[in-house]
Tab-separated table of C-alpha atoms and ligand atoms in Angstrom:
chain	number	residue	atom	x	y	z
C	1	MET	CA	15.528	8.221	-53.760
C	2	ASP	CA	19.047	9.938	-54.197
C	3	HIS	CA	20.903	10.279	-50.932
C	4	SER	CA	23.118	12.990	-51.721
C	5	ILE	CA	22.461	16.651	-50.929
C	6	ALA	CA	21.155	18.059	-54.119
C	7	ALA	CA	22.469	21.924	-54.764
C	8	PRO	CA	19.409	23.855	-53.281
C	9	SER	CA	19.330	26.549	-55.728
C	10	PRO	CA	20.927	27.116	-59.019
C	11	PHE	CA	23.763	28.915	-57.314
C	12	LEU	CA	23.956	27.826	-53.562
C	13	THR	CA	25.946	24.781	-52.795
C	14	PRO	CA	25.268	23.052	-49.796
C	15	GLU	CA	28.647	24.503	-48.585
C	16	LEU	CA	27.815	28.103	-49.339
C	17	ALA	CA	24.526	27.867	-47.467
C	18	ALA	CA	26.372	26.568	-44.590
C	19	GLU	CA	29.020	29.457	-44.772
C	20	VAL	CA	25.822	31.818	-44.808
C	21	ARG	CA	24.852	30.480	-41.800
C	22	ASP	CA	28.240	30.536	-39.869
C	23	ARG	CA	28.692	34.133	-41.074
C	24	PHE	CA	25.102	35.849	-41.059
C	25	GLY	CA	22.883	33.215	-39.237
C	26	THR	CA	19.453	32.521	-40.298
C	27	PRO	CA	17.242	33.605	-42.008
C	28	CYS	CA	19.616	35.463	-44.504
C	29	TYR	CA	18.916	36.340	-48.259
C	30	VAL	CA	21.661	35.671	-50.846
C	31	TYR	CA	21.680	37.192	-54.189
C	32	ASP	CA	23.885	35.910	-56.897
C	33	ARG	CA	25.710	38.540	-59.124
C	34	VAL	CA	26.366	36.173	-62.021
C	35	ALA	CA	22.634	35.411	-62.140
C	36	LEU	CA	21.638	39.193	-62.061
C	37	GLU	CA	23.950	40.195	-64.528
C	38	ALA	CA	22.733	37.453	-67.059
C	39	ALA	CA	18.865	38.543	-66.481
C	40	ALA	CA	20.231	41.978	-67.281
C	41	LYS	CA	22.192	41.275	-70.372
C	42	ALA	CA	19.273	39.030	-71.735
C	43	ALA	CA	16.802	42.103	-71.133
C	44	LEU	CA	18.885	44.548	-72.383
C	45	ALA	CA	19.043	42.466	-75.587
C	46	PHE	CA	15.443	43.107	-76.343
C	47	PRO	CA	15.196	43.572	-80.119
C	48	ALA	CA	13.734	47.111	-80.207
C	49	PRO	CA	14.216	49.029	-83.687
C	50	PHE	CA	14.356	52.700	-82.842
C	51	GLY	CA	16.088	52.680	-79.429
C	52	PHE	CA	15.572	51.118	-76.255
C	53	THR	CA	15.443	51.862	-72.624
C	54	LEU	CA	15.564	49.073	-69.938
C	55	ARG	CA	14.076	50.148	-66.603
C	56	TYR	CA	14.585	48.294	-63.598
C	57	ALA	CA	11.231	48.231	-61.379
C	58	MET	CA	12.850	48.592	-58.440
C	59	LYS	CA	9.942	47.669	-56.192
C	60	ALA	CA	11.067	44.202	-57.040
C	61	ASN	CA	14.312	44.570	-54.853
C	62	PRO	CA	15.653	47.826	-54.002
C	63	SER	CA	18.597	46.950	-52.367
C	64	ARG	CA	21.506	49.432	-52.937
C	65	GLY	CA	23.956	46.578	-53.798
C	66	ILE	CA	21.518	45.725	-56.898
C	67	LEU	CA	20.611	49.000	-57.795
C	68	ARG	CA	24.477	49.812	-58.387
C	69	LEU	CA	25.001	46.637	-60.271
C	70	PHE	CA	22.103	47.300	-62.772
C	71	ARG	CA	23.233	51.297	-62.843
C	72	GLU	CA	26.608	50.064	-64.012
C	73	LEU	CA	25.106	47.788	-66.626
C	74	GLY	CA	23.189	50.928	-67.935
C	75	LEU	CA	19.510	50.016	-66.793
C	76	HIS	CA	17.441	52.915	-65.626
C	77	ILE	CA	14.840	53.021	-63.101
C	78	ASP	CA	10.780	52.537	-62.681
C	79	ALA	CA	10.132	53.841	-59.202
C	80	SER	CA	6.707	53.534	-57.744
C	81	SER	CA	7.033	56.140	-54.816
C	82	ASP	CA	8.636	59.543	-54.079
C	83	PHE	CA	10.741	57.394	-51.749
C	84	GLU	CA	11.929	55.206	-54.438
C	85	VAL	CA	13.030	57.977	-56.513
C	86	GLU	CA	15.340	59.268	-53.457
C	87	ARG	CA	16.393	55.620	-53.107
C	88	ALA	CA	17.500	55.580	-56.726
C	89	ILE	CA	19.338	58.787	-56.514
C	90	GLN	CA	21.104	57.902	-53.420
C	91	ALA	CA	21.918	54.809	-55.312
C	92	GLY	CA	23.503	57.017	-57.864
C	93	PHE	CA	21.166	57.218	-60.669
C	94	ALA	CA	20.762	60.678	-62.426
C	95	PRO	CA	17.392	62.041	-62.037
C	96	GLY	CA	16.760	61.771	-65.747
C	97	GLU	CA	17.188	57.946	-65.794
C	98	ILE	CA	14.294	57.554	-63.148
C	99	GLN	CA	10.524	57.503	-64.071
C	100	LEU	CA	7.867	57.808	-61.205
C	101	THR	CA	4.909	55.625	-61.692
C	102	SER	CA	3.003	55.695	-58.483
C	103	GLN	CA	-0.574	54.835	-57.230
C	104	MET	CA	-0.034	57.581	-54.584
C	105	PRO	CA	-0.120	60.989	-55.832
C	106	SER	CA	3.359	62.295	-55.565
C	107	ARG	CA	4.331	65.032	-52.938
C	108	GLY	CA	7.082	65.882	-54.666
C	109	LEU	CA	6.211	66.848	-58.250
C	110	ALA	CA	7.582	70.474	-58.493
C	111	GLU	CA	11.095	69.032	-57.271
C	112	HIS	CA	10.987	66.138	-59.590
C	113	ALA	CA	10.079	68.433	-62.733
C	114	ARG	CA	13.033	70.886	-61.531
C	115	ARG	CA	15.459	68.019	-61.279
C	116	GLY	CA	14.454	66.154	-64.497
C	117	VAL	CA	12.726	63.120	-62.823
C	118	LEU	CA	10.365	61.774	-65.423
C	119	PHE	CA	6.895	61.576	-64.370
C	120	ASN	CA	4.423	59.187	-65.706
C	121	ALA	CA	0.413	60.301	-64.461
C	122	CYS	CA	-1.513	57.386	-63.281
C	123	SER	CA	-4.725	59.222	-63.253
C	124	LEU	CA	-6.642	62.282	-64.595
C	125	HIS	CA	-6.300	63.914	-61.171
C	126	GLN	CA	-2.221	63.172	-61.262
C	127	LEU	CA	-1.850	64.494	-64.547
C	128	ASP	CA	-3.704	67.796	-63.621
C	129	SER	CA	-1.873	68.135	-60.563
C	130	PHE	CA	1.745	67.633	-62.558
C	131	GLY	CA	0.115	70.433	-65.156
C	132	ARG	CA	-0.362	72.709	-62.068
C	133	VAL	CA	3.317	72.443	-60.956
C	134	ALA	CA	4.840	72.066	-63.997
C	135	PRO	CA	2.961	73.513	-66.984
C	136	GLY	CA	4.455	73.172	-70.584
C	137	HIS	CA	6.589	70.082	-69.318
C	138	GLU	CA	6.670	66.771	-71.189
C	139	VAL	CA	4.945	64.063	-69.473
C	140	SER	CA	4.025	60.368	-69.701
C	141	VAL	CA	0.489	58.696	-69.092
C	142	ARG	CA	-0.358	55.640	-67.875
C	143	MET	CA	-3.076	54.142	-69.585
C	144	ASN	CA	-5.149	50.853	-68.808
C	145	PRO	CA	-5.239	49.534	-72.264
C	146	GLY	CA	-8.635	47.449	-71.387
C	147	LEU	CA	-7.119	44.350	-70.736
C	148	GLY	CA	-4.740	42.482	-68.221
C	149	THR	CA	-2.977	39.420	-67.292
C	150	GLY	CA	-1.317	38.271	-63.991
C	151	SER	CA	-0.221	35.273	-62.307
C	152	THR	CA	-2.994	35.592	-60.070
C	153	LYS	CA	-5.943	38.053	-60.081
C	154	ARG	CA	-4.045	39.952	-57.253
C	155	THR	CA	-1.224	40.686	-59.589
C	156	ASN	CA	-3.372	41.544	-62.696
C	157	THR	CA	-3.093	45.379	-63.237
C	158	GLY	CA	-5.209	45.779	-66.637
C	159	GLY	CA	-8.633	45.626	-67.598
C	160	PRO	CA	-11.921	46.831	-65.785
C	161	ALA	CA	-11.163	44.943	-62.642
C	162	SER	CA	-7.818	47.151	-62.010
C	163	SER	CA	-7.566	50.856	-60.464
C	164	PHE	CA	-3.890	51.112	-62.172
C	165	GLY	CA	-3.592	53.617	-64.985
C	166	ILE	CA	-6.329	55.653	-66.682
C	167	TRP	CA	-9.133	53.884	-68.441
C	168	HIS	CA	-8.612	53.898	-72.254
C	169	GLU	CA	-12.017	55.432	-72.971
C	170	TYR	CA	-10.794	58.476	-71.252
C	171	LEU	CA	-8.175	59.562	-73.774
C	172	ASP	CA	-10.327	62.852	-74.646
C	173	GLU	CA	-10.134	63.839	-70.832
C	174	VAL	CA	-6.694	63.231	-70.842
C	175	LYS	CA	-5.943	65.499	-74.011
C	176	THR	CA	-8.411	68.031	-72.222
C	177	VAL	CA	-6.186	68.167	-68.928
C	178	ALA	CA	-3.018	68.163	-70.791
C	179	GLU	CA	-4.152	71.150	-73.140
C	180	ARG	CA	-5.206	73.081	-69.862
C	181	HIS	CA	-1.614	73.246	-68.720
C	182	ARG	CA	0.176	73.022	-72.195
C	183	LEU	CA	1.627	69.620	-71.271
C	184	ARG	CA	3.342	67.481	-74.046
C	185	ILE	CA	2.583	63.851	-73.845
C	186	THR	CA	5.585	62.616	-75.284
C	187	ARG	CA	5.261	59.044	-73.709
C	188	LEU	CA	2.796	56.492	-73.037
C	189	HIS	CA	2.873	53.461	-70.690
C	190	SER	CA	0.915	50.509	-69.661
C	191	HIS	CA	1.688	47.799	-67.429
C	192	VAL	CA	-1.166	45.020	-67.240
C	193	GLY	CA	0.197	42.836	-64.597
C	194	SER	CA	2.972	40.502	-62.883
C	195	GLY	CA	3.278	37.026	-64.318
C	196	THR	CA	1.465	37.682	-67.213
C	197	ASP	CA	0.436	35.265	-69.955
C	198	PRO	CA	2.855	36.218	-73.092
C	199	GLU	CA	0.005	36.007	-75.612
C	200	ILE	CA	-2.454	38.532	-73.669
C	201	TRP	CA	0.852	40.809	-73.312
C	202	LYS	CA	1.370	40.640	-76.834
C	203	ARG	CA	-2.317	41.755	-77.510
C	204	CYS	CA	-1.981	44.395	-74.880
C	205	THR	CA	1.105	45.760	-77.107
C	206	ARG	CA	-1.427	46.149	-79.862
C	207	MET	CA	-3.921	47.921	-77.532
C	208	THR	CA	-1.389	50.356	-76.203
C	209	LEU	CA	-0.322	50.889	-79.828
C	210	GLU	CA	-3.735	52.283	-80.775
C	211	LEU	CA	-3.773	54.626	-77.839
C	212	VAL	CA	-0.357	55.848	-79.208
C	213	ALA	CA	-1.912	56.499	-82.632
C	214	LYS	CA	-4.315	58.993	-81.170
C	215	LEU	CA	-1.772	60.927	-79.427
C	216	PRO	CA	0.592	62.877	-82.127
C	217	GLU	CA	3.385	64.007	-79.960
C	218	VAL	CA	4.394	60.472	-78.424
C	219	ARG	CA	7.622	59.331	-79.204
C	220	ALA	CA	8.262	56.510	-76.867
C	221	VAL	CA	6.085	53.661	-75.620
C	222	ASN	CA	6.892	51.804	-72.059
C	223	LEU	CA	5.007	48.351	-72.304
C	224	GLY	CA	5.722	47.887	-68.653
C	225	GLY	CA	7.145	44.485	-66.845
C	226	GLY	CA	5.406	41.466	-66.205
C	227	PHE	CA	7.648	38.798	-67.682
C	228	LYS	CA	7.020	35.659	-65.882
C	229	VAL	CA	9.937	33.608	-64.574
C	230	GLY	CA	9.192	30.034	-63.553
C	231	ARG	CA	10.341	29.774	-59.935
C	232	MET	CA	9.201	25.857	-59.830
C	233	PRO	CA	10.633	23.524	-62.167
C	234	GLU	CA	7.172	22.993	-63.865
C	235	GLU	CA	6.478	26.639	-64.056
C	236	PRO	CA	6.946	28.194	-67.477
C	237	THR	CA	9.191	31.099	-68.227
C	238	VAL	CA	8.515	33.667	-71.010
C	239	ASP	CA	10.409	33.387	-74.011
C	240	LEU	CA	11.785	37.083	-74.246
C	241	ALA	CA	13.305	36.501	-77.592
C	242	ASP	CA	9.636	35.581	-78.563
C	243	VAL	CA	8.149	38.521	-77.017
C	244	GLY	CA	10.835	40.867	-78.316
C	245	ALA	CA	10.395	39.752	-81.951
C	246	HIS	CA	6.677	40.161	-81.490
C	247	VAL	CA	7.111	43.900	-80.278
C	248	ARG	CA	9.179	44.620	-82.891
C	249	SER	CA	7.389	43.689	-85.747
C	250	GLU	CA	4.158	45.934	-83.924
C	251	LEU	CA	6.435	48.702	-83.917
C	252	LEU	CA	7.758	48.227	-87.405
C	253	ALA	CA	4.149	47.899	-88.641
C	254	PHE	CA	3.228	51.235	-86.437
C	255	GLU	CA	6.101	52.978	-88.242
C	256	ALA	CA	4.639	51.822	-91.484
C	257	ARG	CA	1.075	53.026	-91.017
C	258	ASP	CA	1.809	56.016	-88.806
C	259	GLY	CA	5.083	57.366	-89.783
C	260	ARG	CA	6.523	57.337	-86.329
C	261	ARG	CA	9.438	55.802	-85.008
C	262	LEU	CA	8.775	54.883	-81.464
C	263	GLY	CA	11.379	54.427	-78.818
C	264	LEU	CA	10.530	51.396	-76.682
C	265	GLU	CA	10.781	50.997	-72.793
C	266	ILE	CA	10.262	48.016	-70.795
C	267	GLU	CA	10.329	47.892	-67.067
C	268	PRO	CA	10.564	44.283	-65.596
C	269	GLY	CA	11.509	43.674	-62.061
C	270	THR	CA	10.629	39.952	-61.592
C	271	TYR	CA	12.483	38.777	-64.671
C	272	LEU	CA	15.539	40.572	-63.566
C	273	VAL	CA	15.700	39.228	-60.218
C	274	ALA	CA	13.460	36.467	-58.993
C	275	ARG	CA	15.735	33.831	-59.588
C	276	ALA	CA	18.871	35.349	-58.491
C	277	GLY	CA	17.700	35.232	-54.981
C	278	ALA	CA	17.463	32.350	-52.105
C	279	VAL	CA	16.712	32.503	-48.004
C	280	VAL	CA	19.265	30.587	-46.169
C	281	ALA	CA	17.032	29.204	-43.201
C	282	THR	CA	16.853	26.595	-40.235
C	283	CYS	CA	14.490	24.013	-39.250
C	284	ILE	CA	13.444	25.182	-35.767
C	285	ASP	CA	10.993	22.615	-35.403
C	286	VAL	CA	9.037	19.464	-36.477
C	287	VAL	CA	5.365	18.672	-35.498
C	288	ASP	CA	2.643	16.645	-36.945
C	289	THR	CA	-1.116	16.375	-36.350
C	290	GLY	CA	-1.170	12.446	-36.136
C	291	ARG	CA	-1.762	9.703	-38.805
C	292	ASP	CA	-4.413	11.375	-40.876
C	293	GLY	CA	-2.852	14.956	-40.364
C	294	TYR	CA	0.121	16.500	-41.428
C	295	LEU	CA	4.070	16.576	-41.060
C	296	PHE	CA	5.006	20.356	-40.464
C	297	ALA	CA	8.392	21.667	-40.623
C	298	LYS	CA	8.768	25.072	-38.878
C	299	VAL	CA	11.631	27.134	-40.328
C	300	ASP	CA	12.874	30.370	-39.172
C	301	THR	CA	11.730	32.281	-42.268
C	302	GLY	CA	8.157	32.680	-43.671
C	303	MET	CA	5.851	35.438	-44.228
C	304	THR	CA	8.465	38.044	-42.851
C	305	GLU	CA	10.881	37.462	-45.564
C	306	VAL	CA	8.952	35.475	-48.107
C	307	THR	CA	5.184	36.897	-48.152
C	308	ARG	CA	4.199	35.710	-51.491
C	309	PRO	CA	2.996	32.253	-50.677
C	310	SER	CA	0.745	33.580	-47.762
C	311	LEU	CA	-0.175	36.535	-49.965
C	312	TYR	CA	-1.218	35.126	-52.973
C	313	GLY	CA	-0.324	31.391	-52.978
C	314	ALA	CA	3.109	31.866	-54.964
C	315	GLN	CA	5.138	28.643	-54.871
C	316	HIS	CA	8.818	28.790	-54.145
C	317	PRO	CA	11.265	25.917	-54.244
C	318	ILE	CA	12.341	24.514	-50.637
C	319	ASP	CA	15.183	22.457	-50.094
C	320	VAL	CA	16.321	20.438	-47.040
C	321	LEU	CA	19.961	20.062	-46.602
C	322	ALA	CA	20.039	16.547	-45.401
C	323	LYS	CA	21.902	13.434	-46.133
C	324	ASP	CA	20.722	9.807	-45.766
C	325	ARG	CA	17.101	10.589	-45.113
C	326	GLU	CA	14.054	8.970	-46.005
C	327	ALA	CA	11.478	11.214	-47.814
C	328	ALA	CA	8.441	12.682	-46.302
C	329	ALA	CA	5.441	14.691	-47.424
C	330	VAL	CA	5.918	18.096	-45.366
C	331	VAL	CA	4.396	21.308	-45.159
C	332	PHE	CA	6.593	23.989	-44.523
C	333	VAL	CA	5.611	27.031	-42.133
C	334	GLY	CA	7.114	30.055	-40.893
C	335	PRO	CA	7.684	31.380	-37.311
C	336	CYS	CA	4.679	33.884	-36.888
C	337	CYS	CA	2.035	33.129	-34.607
C	338	GLU	CA	-0.458	33.125	-37.776
C	339	SER	CA	-1.886	30.336	-39.314
C	340	GLY	CA	-1.286	32.164	-42.893
C	341	ASP	CA	2.358	31.981	-42.476
C	342	ILE	CA	2.697	29.041	-44.880
C	343	LEU	CA	5.539	28.492	-47.434
C	344	THR	CA	3.879	25.835	-49.108
C	345	PRO	CA	0.266	26.600	-50.092
C	346	ALA	CA	-1.409	24.029	-52.578
C	347	PRO	CA	-0.580	25.000	-56.031
C	348	GLY	CA	-3.608	27.071	-57.330
C	349	ASP	CA	-5.389	26.873	-54.049
C	350	PRO	CA	-3.711	29.462	-51.577
C	351	GLU	CA	-6.075	28.165	-48.932
C	352	ALA	CA	-5.012	24.484	-48.964
C	353	LEU	CA	-1.547	23.088	-47.582
C	354	GLY	CA	0.554	21.707	-50.461
C	355	PRO	CA	2.941	19.171	-48.893
C	356	ARG	CA	6.371	18.443	-50.563
C	357	TRP	CA	8.382	15.491	-50.748
C	358	VAL	CA	11.687	16.155	-49.392
C	359	PRO	CA	14.197	14.468	-46.994
C	360	ARG	CA	12.675	14.095	-43.617
C	361	PRO	CA	13.350	17.374	-41.891
C	362	ARG	CA	15.161	17.660	-38.445
C	363	ILE	CA	15.707	20.520	-36.043
C	364	GLY	CA	18.718	22.210	-37.160
C	365	ASP	CA	18.733	21.265	-40.801
C	366	LEU	CA	19.418	23.879	-43.287
C	367	VAL	CA	16.506	24.756	-45.367
C	368	VAL	CA	16.818	26.735	-48.650
C	369	VAL	CA	13.871	28.915	-50.222
C	370	SER	CA	14.477	29.786	-53.842
C	371	GLY	CA	13.125	32.040	-56.348
C	372	ALA	CA	13.387	34.659	-53.644
C	373	GLY	CA	15.133	37.692	-55.570
C	374	ALA	CA	11.913	39.442	-56.110
C	375	TYR	CA	9.213	40.811	-53.991
C	376	CYS	CA	10.401	39.227	-51.138
C	377	ALA	CA	13.122	41.468	-49.227
C	378	ALA	CA	11.219	44.064	-50.784
C	379	MET	CA	7.470	43.211	-49.777
C	380	SER	CA	7.430	41.197	-46.597
C	381	THR	CA	5.480	41.607	-43.435
C	382	VAL	CA	8.758	42.751	-41.688
C	383	ASN	CA	8.955	42.919	-38.009
C	384	TYR	CA	5.829	40.936	-37.283
C	385	ASN	CA	6.089	39.171	-34.181
C	386	SER	CA	8.992	41.815	-33.777
C	387	TYR	CA	11.559	39.563	-35.889
C	388	PRO	CA	14.265	41.885	-36.929
C	389	ARG	CA	14.679	42.395	-40.677
C	390	ALA	CA	16.824	39.583	-42.072
C	391	PRO	CA	20.454	40.251	-43.532
C	392	GLU	CA	21.256	40.520	-47.467
C	393	VAL	CA	24.278	39.247	-48.881
C	394	MET	CA	25.914	39.189	-52.419
C	395	LEU	CA	27.505	36.081	-53.640
C	396	GLU	CA	30.357	37.648	-56.064
C	397	PRO	CA	31.565	35.822	-59.196
C	398	GLY	CA	34.689	34.255	-57.251
C	399	GLY	CA	32.268	32.700	-54.472
C	400	SER	CA	32.712	35.345	-51.757
C	401	LEU	CA	29.985	36.451	-49.751
C	402	ARG	CA	29.758	40.233	-49.339
C	403	LEU	CA	27.019	41.799	-46.717
C	404	LEU	CA	24.580	44.173	-48.384
C	405	ARG	CA	22.418	44.815	-45.297
C	406	ARG	CA	23.335	43.756	-41.813
C	407	ARG	CA	20.471	42.102	-39.701
C	408	GLN	CA	18.321	44.729	-38.005
C	409	GLU	CA	19.288	45.380	-34.303
C	410	PRO	CA	16.384	44.117	-32.211
C	411	THR	CA	16.136	47.531	-30.523
C	412	ASN	CA	15.669	49.205	-33.920
C	413	VAL	CA	12.429	47.375	-34.225
C	414	TRP	CA	10.939	49.612	-31.702
C	415	ALA	CA	13.385	52.626	-31.901
C	416	ASP	CA	11.068	55.149	-33.676
C	417	GLU	CA	8.459	54.804	-31.022
C	418	THR	CA	7.999	58.197	-28.862
G	1	PLP	C1	4.268	49.743	-63.189
G	1	PLP	C2	4.919	48.857	-62.901
G	1	PLP	N1	6.028	48.239	-63.844
G	1	PLP	C3	6.884	47.144	-63.657
G	1	PLP	C4	6.371	46.251	-62.684
G	1	PLP	C5	7.395	45.192	-62.571
G	1	PLP	O1	6.379	44.068	-62.690
G	1	PLP	P1	7.222	42.700	-62.753
G	1	PLP	O2	8.157	42.299	-61.468
G	1	PLP	O3	6.087	41.507	-62.943
G	1	PLP	O4	8.254	42.607	-64.081
G	1	PLP	C6	5.468	46.559	-61.763
G	1	PLP	C7	5.060	45.639	-60.821
G	1	PLP	O5	4.237	45.887	-60.039
G	1	PLP	C8	4.679	47.899	-62.184
G	1	PLP	O6	3.740	48.066	-61.283
């Protein structure tokens, strides 16, 4: 085995990880501006033939530091709640750059319409509600094209087992509701899952365009996000150029048969931020369950910062920053009183343990969890066991660390209680 300390993530050197711990404590999220900009630029190059809007699905990571960076690069926003709309506006986005696509019926539809926030109706009920407060307006509808794909069933948002969007067979009902309120459906949207299979995603593009063909006023199609990035070395990453070339030819073919030159939108979250984030943590205990059992490293991060492994068995790279140690098969667990607080479930079997070969950890070692830019700070079981929310830091191109969010004061965990 190599006894030197390998760089724990594409952007965090062992020295930087140590600096993070010295200055901000652990656990601490670190985001890499260079990686964020590179991902945004790659997505902005999507080869749309008739105009293109790149929306950032801010649910993946709504940190103001990241929102501002993407705004400067010309991205628009996919917001998933009224609160995200407000957060994006606070971060400097113009209302017209934000589209709301929410499972929760909006409580601010009239205000959104007045300000020019774009609305994407995700059910017939939502479409009707919008029509009541904004008759005659332009609107988008989110359709479930009848097929979906995700890295797990829990991240699949298309097909008959998904509640997202309006079922494709209900287009007549969509038209009836729209006519009732003189709504103009000028945009059509589908998002069929996260961590999608590119071939199925491509099929969904065609299915979505078949729906567009039946709505003559549609001028732009939004194909959602879902572009998979491999966090683990063995996991595939989507070839965005290949997907882009496919979409381009579909849009050109649509123009040839229908005459309409459709604008294109996509709204990735994962693709833009997943690999640009890491959590710097500390090994807080090492225990085992005997000769036939497991060796466990307890670290001060787990489901409270990186919930994806315990939620759906997602895999994240984990590095122990230690020199000259023998290797050991280690199960990494978080600090919560919860047997599900596991950072290394077995790949493909979230219920089982998946030990990793790493330098045998000792208490006090630095441990880095990578691939933690998307759906980690944003989607954590924050404050479980009353652990304060972890800080977030931006690694700037020159190597300096800029605090984006300080660690939550412990008293603020219960400050809103009456
Ligand atoms: C409507 C919508 N658009 C875009 C996304 C972003 O998905 P991903 O992070 O997989 O790109 C999501 C994720 O849940 C979503 O619900």
